[in-house]
PDB file of C-alpha atoms and ligand atoms in Angstrom:
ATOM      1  CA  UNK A   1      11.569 -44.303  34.387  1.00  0.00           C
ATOM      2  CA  UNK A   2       8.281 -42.510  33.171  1.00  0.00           C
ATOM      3  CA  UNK A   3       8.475 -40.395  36.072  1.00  0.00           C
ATOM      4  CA  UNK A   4      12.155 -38.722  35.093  1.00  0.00           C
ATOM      5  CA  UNK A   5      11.240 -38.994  31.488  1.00  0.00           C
ATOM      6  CA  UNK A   6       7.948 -36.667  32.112  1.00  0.00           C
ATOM      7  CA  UNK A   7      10.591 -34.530  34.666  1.00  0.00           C
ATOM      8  CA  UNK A   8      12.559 -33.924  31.288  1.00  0.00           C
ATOM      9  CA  UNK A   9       9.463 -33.333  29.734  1.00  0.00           C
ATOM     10  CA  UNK A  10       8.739 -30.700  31.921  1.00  0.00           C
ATOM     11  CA  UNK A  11      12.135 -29.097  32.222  1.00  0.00           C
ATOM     12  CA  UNK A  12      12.463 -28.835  28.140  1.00  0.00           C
ATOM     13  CA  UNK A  13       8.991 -27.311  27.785  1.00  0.00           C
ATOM     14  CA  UNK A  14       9.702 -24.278  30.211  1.00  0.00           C
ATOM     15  CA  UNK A  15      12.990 -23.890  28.443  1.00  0.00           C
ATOM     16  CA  UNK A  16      11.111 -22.837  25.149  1.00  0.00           C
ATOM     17  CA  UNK A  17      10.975 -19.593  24.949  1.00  0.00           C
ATOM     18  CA  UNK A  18       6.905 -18.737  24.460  1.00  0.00           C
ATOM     19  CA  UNK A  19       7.330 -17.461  20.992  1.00  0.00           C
ATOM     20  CA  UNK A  20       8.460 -20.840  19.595  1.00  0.00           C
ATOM     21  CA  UNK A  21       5.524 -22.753  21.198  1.00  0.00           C
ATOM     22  CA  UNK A  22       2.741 -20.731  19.042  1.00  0.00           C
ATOM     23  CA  UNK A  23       0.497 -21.781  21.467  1.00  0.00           C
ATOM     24  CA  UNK A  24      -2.083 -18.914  19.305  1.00  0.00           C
ATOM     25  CA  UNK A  25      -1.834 -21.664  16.258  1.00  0.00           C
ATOM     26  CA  UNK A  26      -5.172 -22.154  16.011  1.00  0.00           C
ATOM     27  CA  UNK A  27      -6.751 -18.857  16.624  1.00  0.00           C
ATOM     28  CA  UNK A  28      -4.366 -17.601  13.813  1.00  0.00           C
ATOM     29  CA  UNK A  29      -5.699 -20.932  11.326  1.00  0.00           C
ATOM     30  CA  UNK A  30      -9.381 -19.352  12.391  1.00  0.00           C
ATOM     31  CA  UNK A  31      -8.633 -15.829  11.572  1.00  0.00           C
ATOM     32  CA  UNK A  32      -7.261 -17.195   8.263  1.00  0.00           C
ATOM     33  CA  UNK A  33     -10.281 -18.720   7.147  1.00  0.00           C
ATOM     34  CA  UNK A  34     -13.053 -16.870   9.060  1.00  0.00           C
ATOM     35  CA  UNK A  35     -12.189 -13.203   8.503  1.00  0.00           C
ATOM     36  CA  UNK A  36      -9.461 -13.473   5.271  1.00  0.00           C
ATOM     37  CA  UNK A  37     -10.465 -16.640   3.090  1.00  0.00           C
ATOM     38  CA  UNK A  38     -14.282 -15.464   4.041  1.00  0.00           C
ATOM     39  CA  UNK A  39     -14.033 -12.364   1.923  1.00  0.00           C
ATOM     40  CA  UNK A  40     -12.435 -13.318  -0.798  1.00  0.00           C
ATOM     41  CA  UNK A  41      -8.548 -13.166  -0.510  1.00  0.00           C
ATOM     42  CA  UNK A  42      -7.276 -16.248  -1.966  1.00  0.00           C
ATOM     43  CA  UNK A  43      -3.537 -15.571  -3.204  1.00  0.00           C
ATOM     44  CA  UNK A  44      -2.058 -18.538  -1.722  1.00  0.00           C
ATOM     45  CA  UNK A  45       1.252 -16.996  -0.794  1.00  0.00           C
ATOM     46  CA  UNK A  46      -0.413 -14.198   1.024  1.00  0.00           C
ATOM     47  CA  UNK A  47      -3.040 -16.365   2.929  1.00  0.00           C
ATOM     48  CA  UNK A  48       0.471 -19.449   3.773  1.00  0.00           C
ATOM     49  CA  UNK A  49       2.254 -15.992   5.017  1.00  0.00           C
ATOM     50  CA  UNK A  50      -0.570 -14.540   7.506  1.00  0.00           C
ATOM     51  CA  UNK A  51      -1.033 -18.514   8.425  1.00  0.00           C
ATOM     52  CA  UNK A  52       2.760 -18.380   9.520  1.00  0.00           C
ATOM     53  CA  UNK A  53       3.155 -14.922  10.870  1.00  0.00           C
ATOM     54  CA  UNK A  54       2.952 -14.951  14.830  1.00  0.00           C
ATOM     55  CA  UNK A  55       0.919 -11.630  15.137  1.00  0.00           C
ATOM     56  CA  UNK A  56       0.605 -11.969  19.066  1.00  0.00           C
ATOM     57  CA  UNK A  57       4.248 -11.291  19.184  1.00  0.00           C
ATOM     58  CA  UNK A  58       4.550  -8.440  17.571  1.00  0.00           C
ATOM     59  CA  UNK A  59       1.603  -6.728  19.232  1.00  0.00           C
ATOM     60  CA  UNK A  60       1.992  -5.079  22.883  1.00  0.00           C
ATOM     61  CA  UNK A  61       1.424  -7.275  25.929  1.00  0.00           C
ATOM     62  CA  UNK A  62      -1.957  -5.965  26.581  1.00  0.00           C
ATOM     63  CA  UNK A  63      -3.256  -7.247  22.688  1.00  0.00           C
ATOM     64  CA  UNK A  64      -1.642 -10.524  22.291  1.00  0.00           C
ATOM     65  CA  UNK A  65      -5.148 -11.896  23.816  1.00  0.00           C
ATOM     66  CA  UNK A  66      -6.906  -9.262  20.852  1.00  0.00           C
ATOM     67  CA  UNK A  67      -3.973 -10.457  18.466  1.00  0.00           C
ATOM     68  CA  UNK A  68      -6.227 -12.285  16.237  1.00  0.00           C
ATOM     69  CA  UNK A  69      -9.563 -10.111  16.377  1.00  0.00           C
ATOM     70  CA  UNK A  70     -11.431  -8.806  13.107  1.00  0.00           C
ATOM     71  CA  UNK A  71     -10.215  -5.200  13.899  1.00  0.00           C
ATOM     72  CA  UNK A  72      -7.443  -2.862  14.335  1.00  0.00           C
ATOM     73  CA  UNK A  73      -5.454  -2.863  17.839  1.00  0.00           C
ATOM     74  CA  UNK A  74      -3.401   0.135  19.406  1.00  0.00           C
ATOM     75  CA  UNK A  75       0.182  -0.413  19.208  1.00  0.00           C
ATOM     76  CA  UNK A  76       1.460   2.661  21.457  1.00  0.00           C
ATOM     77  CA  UNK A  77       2.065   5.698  20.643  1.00  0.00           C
ATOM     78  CA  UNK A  78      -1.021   7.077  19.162  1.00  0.00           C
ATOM     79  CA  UNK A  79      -0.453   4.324  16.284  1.00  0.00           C
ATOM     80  CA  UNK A  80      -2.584   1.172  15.173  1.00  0.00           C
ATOM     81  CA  UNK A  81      -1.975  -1.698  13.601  1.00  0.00           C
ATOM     82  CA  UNK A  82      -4.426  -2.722  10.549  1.00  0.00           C
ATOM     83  CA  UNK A  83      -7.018  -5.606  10.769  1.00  0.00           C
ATOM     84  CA  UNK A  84      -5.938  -8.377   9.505  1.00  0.00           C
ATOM     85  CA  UNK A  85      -8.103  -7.983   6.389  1.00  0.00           C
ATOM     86  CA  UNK A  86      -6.806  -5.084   5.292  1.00  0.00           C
ATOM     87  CA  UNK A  87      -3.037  -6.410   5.409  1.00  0.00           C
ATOM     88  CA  UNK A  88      -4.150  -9.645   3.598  1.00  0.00           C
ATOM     89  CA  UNK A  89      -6.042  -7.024   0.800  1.00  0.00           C
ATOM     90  CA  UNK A  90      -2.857  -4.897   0.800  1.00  0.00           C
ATOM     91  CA  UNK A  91      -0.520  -7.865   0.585  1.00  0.00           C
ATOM     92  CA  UNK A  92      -2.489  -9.663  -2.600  1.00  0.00           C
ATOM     93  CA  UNK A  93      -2.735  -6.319  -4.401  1.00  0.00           C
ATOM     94  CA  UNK A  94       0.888  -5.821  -4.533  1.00  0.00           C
ATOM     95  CA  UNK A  95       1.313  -9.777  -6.646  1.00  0.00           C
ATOM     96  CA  UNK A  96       3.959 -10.793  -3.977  1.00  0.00           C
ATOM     97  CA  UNK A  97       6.368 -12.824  -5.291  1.00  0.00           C
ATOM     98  CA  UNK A  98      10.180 -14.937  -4.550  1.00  0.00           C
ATOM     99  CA  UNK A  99      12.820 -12.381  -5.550  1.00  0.00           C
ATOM    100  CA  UNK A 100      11.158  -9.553  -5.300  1.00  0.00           C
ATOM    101  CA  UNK A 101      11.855  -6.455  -3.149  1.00  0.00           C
ATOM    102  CA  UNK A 102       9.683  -4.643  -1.275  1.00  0.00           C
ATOM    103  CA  UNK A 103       9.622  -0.848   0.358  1.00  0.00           C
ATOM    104  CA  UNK A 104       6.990  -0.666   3.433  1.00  0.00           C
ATOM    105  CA  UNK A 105       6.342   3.080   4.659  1.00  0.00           C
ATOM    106  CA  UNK A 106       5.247   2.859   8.440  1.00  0.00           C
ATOM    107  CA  UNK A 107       6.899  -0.399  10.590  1.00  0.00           C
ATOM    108  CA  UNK A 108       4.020   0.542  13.138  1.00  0.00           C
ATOM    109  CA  UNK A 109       4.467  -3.509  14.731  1.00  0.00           C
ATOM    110  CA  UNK A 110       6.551  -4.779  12.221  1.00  0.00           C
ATOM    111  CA  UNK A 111       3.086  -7.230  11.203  1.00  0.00           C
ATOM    112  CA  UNK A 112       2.931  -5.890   7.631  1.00  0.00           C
ATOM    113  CA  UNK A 113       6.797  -6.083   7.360  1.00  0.00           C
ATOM    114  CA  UNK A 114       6.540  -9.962   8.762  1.00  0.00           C
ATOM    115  CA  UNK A 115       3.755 -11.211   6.224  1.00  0.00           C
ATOM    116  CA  UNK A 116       5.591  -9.664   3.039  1.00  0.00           C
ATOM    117  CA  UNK A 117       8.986 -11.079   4.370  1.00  0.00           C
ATOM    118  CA  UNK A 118       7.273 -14.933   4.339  1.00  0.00           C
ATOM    119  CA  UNK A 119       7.259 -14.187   0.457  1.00  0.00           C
ATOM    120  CA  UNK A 120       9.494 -12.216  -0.982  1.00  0.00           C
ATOM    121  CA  UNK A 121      13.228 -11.911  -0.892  1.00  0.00           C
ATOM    122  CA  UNK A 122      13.647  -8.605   1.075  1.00  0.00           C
ATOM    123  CA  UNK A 123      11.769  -5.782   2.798  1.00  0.00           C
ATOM    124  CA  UNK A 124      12.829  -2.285   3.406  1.00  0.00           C
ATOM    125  CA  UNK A 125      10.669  -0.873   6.190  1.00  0.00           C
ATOM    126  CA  UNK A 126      10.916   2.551   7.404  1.00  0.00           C
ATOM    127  CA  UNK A 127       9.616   3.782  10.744  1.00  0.00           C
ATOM    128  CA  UNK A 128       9.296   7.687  11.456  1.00  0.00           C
ATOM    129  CA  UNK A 129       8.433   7.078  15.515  1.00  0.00           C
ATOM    130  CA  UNK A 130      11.847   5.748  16.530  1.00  0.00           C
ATOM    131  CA  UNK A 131      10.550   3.555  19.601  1.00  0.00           C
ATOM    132  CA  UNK A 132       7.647   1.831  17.371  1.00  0.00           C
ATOM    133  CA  UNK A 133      10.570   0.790  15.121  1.00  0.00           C
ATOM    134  CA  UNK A 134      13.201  -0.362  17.328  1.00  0.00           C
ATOM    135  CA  UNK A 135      10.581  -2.373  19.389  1.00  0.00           C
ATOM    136  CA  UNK A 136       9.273  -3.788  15.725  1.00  0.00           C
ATOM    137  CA  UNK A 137      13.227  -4.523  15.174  1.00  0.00           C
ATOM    138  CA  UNK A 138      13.663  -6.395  17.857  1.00  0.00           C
ATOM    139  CA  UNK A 139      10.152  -8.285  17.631  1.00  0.00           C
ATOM    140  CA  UNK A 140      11.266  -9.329  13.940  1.00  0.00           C
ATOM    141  CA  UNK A 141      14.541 -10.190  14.956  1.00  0.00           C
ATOM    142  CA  UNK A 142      13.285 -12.504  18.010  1.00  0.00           C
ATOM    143  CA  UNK A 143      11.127 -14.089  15.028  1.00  0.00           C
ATOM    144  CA  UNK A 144      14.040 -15.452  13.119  1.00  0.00           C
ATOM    145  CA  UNK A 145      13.780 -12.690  10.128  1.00  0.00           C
ATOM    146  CA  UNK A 146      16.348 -11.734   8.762  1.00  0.00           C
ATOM    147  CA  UNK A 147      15.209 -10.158   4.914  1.00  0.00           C
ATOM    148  CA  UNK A 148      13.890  -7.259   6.996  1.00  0.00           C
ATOM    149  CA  UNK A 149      15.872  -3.944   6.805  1.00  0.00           C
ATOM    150  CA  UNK A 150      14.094  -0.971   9.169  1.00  0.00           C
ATOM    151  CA  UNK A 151      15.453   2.293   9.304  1.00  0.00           C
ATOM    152  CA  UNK A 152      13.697   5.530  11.367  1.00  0.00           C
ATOM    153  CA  UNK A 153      13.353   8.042   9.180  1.00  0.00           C
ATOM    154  CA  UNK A 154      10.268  10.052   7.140  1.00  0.00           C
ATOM    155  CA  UNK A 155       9.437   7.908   4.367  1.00  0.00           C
ATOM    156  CA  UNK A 156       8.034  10.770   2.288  1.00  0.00           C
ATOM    157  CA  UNK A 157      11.594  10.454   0.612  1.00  0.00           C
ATOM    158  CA  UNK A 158      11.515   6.510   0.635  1.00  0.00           C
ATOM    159  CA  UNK A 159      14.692   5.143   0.543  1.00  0.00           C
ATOM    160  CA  UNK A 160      16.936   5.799  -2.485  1.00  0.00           C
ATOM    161  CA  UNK A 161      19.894   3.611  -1.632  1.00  0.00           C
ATOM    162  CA  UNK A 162      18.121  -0.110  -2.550  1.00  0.00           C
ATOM    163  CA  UNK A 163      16.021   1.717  -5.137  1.00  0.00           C
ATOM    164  CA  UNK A 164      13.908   0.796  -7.211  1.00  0.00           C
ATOM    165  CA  UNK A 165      11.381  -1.450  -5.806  1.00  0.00           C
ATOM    166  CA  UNK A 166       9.389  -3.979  -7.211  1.00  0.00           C
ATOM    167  CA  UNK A 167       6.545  -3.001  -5.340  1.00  0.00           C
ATOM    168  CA  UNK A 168       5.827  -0.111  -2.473  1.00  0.00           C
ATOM    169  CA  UNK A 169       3.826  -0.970   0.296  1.00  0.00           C
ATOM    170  CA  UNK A 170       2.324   2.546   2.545  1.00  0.00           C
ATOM    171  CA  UNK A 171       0.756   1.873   5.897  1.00  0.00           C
ATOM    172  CA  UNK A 172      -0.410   5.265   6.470  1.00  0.00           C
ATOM    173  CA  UNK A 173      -2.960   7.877   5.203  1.00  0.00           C
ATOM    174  CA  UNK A 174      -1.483  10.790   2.848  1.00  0.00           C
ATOM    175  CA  UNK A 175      -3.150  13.601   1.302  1.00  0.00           C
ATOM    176  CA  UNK A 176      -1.334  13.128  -1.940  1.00  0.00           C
ATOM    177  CA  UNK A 177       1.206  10.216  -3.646  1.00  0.00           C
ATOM    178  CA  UNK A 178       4.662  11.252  -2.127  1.00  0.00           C
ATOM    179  CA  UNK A 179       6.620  11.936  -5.659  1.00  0.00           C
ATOM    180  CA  UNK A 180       9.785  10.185  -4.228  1.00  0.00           C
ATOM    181  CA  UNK A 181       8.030   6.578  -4.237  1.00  0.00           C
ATOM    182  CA  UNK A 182       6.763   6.761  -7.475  1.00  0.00           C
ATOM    183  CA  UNK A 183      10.081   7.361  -8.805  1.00  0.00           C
ATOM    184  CA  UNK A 184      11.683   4.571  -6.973  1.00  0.00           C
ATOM    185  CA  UNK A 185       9.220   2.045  -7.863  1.00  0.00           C
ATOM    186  CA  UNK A 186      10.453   0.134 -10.913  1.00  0.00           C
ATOM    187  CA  UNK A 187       8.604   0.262 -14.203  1.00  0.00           C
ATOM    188  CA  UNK A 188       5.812  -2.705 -14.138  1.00  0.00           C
ATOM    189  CA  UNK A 189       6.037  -1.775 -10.234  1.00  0.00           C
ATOM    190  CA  UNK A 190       3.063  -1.871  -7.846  1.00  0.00           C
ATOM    191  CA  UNK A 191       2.029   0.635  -5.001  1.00  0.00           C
ATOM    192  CA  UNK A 192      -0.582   0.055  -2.183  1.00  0.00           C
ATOM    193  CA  UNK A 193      -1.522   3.249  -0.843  1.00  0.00           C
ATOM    194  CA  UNK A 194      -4.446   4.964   1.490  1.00  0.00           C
ATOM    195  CA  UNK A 195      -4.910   8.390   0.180  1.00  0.00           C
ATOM    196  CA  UNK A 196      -7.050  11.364   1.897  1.00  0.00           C
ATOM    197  CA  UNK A 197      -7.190  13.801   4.595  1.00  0.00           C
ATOM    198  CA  UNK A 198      -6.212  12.150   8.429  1.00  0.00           C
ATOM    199  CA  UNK A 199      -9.402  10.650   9.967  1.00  0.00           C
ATOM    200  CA  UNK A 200     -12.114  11.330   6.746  1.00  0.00           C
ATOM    201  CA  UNK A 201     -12.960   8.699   4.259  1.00  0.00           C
ATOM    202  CA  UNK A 202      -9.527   7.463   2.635  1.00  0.00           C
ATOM    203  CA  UNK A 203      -9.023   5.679  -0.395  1.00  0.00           C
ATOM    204  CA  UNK A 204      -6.756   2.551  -0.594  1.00  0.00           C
ATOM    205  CA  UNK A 205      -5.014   3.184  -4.067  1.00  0.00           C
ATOM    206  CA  UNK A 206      -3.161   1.454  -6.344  1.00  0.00           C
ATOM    207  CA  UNK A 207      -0.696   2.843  -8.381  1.00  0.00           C
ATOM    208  CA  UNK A 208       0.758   0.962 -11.593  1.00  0.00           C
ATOM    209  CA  UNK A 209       4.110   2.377 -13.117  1.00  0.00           C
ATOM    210  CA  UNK A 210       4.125   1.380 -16.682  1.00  0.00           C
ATOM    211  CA  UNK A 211       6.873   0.840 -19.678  1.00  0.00           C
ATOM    212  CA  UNK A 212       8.657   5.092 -19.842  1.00  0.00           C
ATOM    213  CA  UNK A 213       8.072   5.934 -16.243  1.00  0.00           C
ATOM    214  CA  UNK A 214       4.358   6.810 -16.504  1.00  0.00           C
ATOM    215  CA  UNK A 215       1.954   5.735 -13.837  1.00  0.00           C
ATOM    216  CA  UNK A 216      -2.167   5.227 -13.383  1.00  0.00           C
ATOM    217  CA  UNK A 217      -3.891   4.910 -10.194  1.00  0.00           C
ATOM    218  CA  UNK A 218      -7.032   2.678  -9.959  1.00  0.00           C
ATOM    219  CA  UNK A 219      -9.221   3.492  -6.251  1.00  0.00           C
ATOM    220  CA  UNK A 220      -9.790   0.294  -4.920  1.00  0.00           C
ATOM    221  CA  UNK A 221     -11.435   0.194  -1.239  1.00  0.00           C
ATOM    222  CA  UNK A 222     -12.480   3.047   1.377  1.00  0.00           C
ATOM    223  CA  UNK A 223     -10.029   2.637   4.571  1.00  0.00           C
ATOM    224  CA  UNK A 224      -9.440   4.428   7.647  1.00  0.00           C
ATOM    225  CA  UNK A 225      -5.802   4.593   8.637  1.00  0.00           C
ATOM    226  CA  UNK A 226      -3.675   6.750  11.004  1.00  0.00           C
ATOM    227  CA  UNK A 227      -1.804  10.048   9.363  1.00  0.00           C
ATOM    228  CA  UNK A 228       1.573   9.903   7.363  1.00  0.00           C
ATOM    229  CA  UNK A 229       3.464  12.078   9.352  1.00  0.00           C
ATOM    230  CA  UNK A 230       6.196  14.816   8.110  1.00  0.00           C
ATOM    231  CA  UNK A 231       9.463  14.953  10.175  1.00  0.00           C
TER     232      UNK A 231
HETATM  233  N1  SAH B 301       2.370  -1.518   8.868  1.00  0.00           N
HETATM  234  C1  SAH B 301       2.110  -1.319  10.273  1.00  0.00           C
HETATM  235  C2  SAH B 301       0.972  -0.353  10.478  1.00  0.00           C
HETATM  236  C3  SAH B 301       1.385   0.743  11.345  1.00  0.00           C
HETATM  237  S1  SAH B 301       0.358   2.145  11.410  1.00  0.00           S
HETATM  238  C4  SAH B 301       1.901  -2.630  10.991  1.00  0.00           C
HETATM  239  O1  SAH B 301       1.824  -3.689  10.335  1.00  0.00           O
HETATM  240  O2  SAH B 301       1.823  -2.653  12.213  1.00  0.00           O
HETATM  241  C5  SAH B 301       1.263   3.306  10.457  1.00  0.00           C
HETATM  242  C6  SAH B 301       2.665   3.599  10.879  1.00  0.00           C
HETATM  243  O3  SAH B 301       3.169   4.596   9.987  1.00  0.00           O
HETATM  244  C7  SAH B 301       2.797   4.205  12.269  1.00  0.00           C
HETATM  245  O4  SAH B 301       3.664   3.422  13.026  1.00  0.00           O
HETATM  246  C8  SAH B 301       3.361   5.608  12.026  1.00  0.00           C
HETATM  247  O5  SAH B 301       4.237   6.033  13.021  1.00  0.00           O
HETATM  248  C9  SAH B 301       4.057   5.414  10.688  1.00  0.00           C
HETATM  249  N2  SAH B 301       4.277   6.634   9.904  1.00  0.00           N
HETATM  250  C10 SAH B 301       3.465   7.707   9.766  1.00  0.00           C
HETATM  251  N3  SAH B 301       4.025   8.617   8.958  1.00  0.00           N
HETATM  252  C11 SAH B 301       5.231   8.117   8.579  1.00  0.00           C
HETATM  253  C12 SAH B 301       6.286   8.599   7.747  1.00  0.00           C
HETATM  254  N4  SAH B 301       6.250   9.798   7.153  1.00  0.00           N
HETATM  255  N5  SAH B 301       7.374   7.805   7.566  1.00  0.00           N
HETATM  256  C13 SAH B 301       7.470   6.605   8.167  1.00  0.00           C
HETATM  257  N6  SAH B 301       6.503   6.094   8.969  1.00  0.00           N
HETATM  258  C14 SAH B 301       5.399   6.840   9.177  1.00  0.00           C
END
């Protein structure tokens, strides 16, 4: 009897599929408290979403092992996904909350996409290398989420159909604040973006749209992140 019951043991446990065993738990719980909780992020939403989010699946083979390292990791063509720091930053700053919808610019893995989606009620992501985001489509879809939208296309001109947005995350380095996402960012709206000239010191900004469609920008934290592109 406790032979066939461990048999069926066996049999069930290969028939998981790997991502639902989270076998990375752990590492992730460490990461959380080590490298995010450490320095000061302590939105609980934001830290319960990177607890949940199963970064080693949405990185390439060759990084799951790196998955939950205090750095950035190469995701393929020429792109990089943030440290986990600076997604947990990024994430707080924007006051994610239930209800609220959210424009990403830059899928890159689909990570950034994942953590918002644990909190608010939907995420437009748009991905201007077409392979990054079909591969982040189908990592996020594997996942079980389904309040992610992704769409290949330049962001520069955001996207005007589910506009506006309660908030605008950008995951890539600009030389200036692309007009078209401060217009489609509703008033009281928040925008997390890294601002200078590709590979020089950036600035991570945040830009406020207040009551009459003005907006301020406040510079918050000196980044380094790969070039918004122009199709
Ligand atoms: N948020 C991503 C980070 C990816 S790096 C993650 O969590 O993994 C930045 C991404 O922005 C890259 O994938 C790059 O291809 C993309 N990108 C650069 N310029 C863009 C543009 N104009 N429109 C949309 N995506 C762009």
């Amino acid at each position: 009897m406790k032979n066939i019951l461990f048999l069926i043991w066996i049999i069930l446990y290969f028939s998981i599929p790997n991502h639902q065993k989270d076998r990375y738990k752990e590492r992730r719980l460490d990461m959380v408290e080590n490298q995010i909780v450490a320095r000061g992020i302590n939105d609980k939403a934001t830290l319960d979403a990177l607890r949940n989010v199963e970064r080693h699946n949405l990185v390439p083979g060759p990084q799951i092992v790196h998955a939950y390292e205090d750095r950035p990791l190469p995701i393929g063509h020429g792109q990089t996904i943030s440290q986990p720091y600076i997604v947990a930053y990024m994430t707080q700053v924007i006051k994610p909350k239930p209800g609220m919808k959210v424009l990403e610019i830059g899928t890159g893995s689909g990570y950034q996409a994942a953590v918002l989606a644990e909190i608010v009620e939907k995420v437009y992501s748009i991905e201007i290398v077409e392979p990054l985001g079909e591969r982040a489509k189908n990592n996020l879809d594997n996942l079980g989420y389904s309040n992610i939208e992704i769409k290949i296309a330049d962001g520069y001109h955001g996207w005007e159909e589910f506009a506006p947005y309660d908030a605008i995350v950008v995951t890539a380095a600009s030389g200036f604040i692309p007009p078209p996402l401060i217009e489609q960012l509703k008033e009281g709206g928040r925008m997390i973006i890294p601002v200078g000239a590709p590979f020089t010191a950036q600035q991570l900004v945040l830009v406020e749209k207040t009551k009459g469609g003005k907006w301020k920008t406040k510079n918050l934290l000196p980044v380094r992140f790969v070039p918004f592109t122009r199709s």
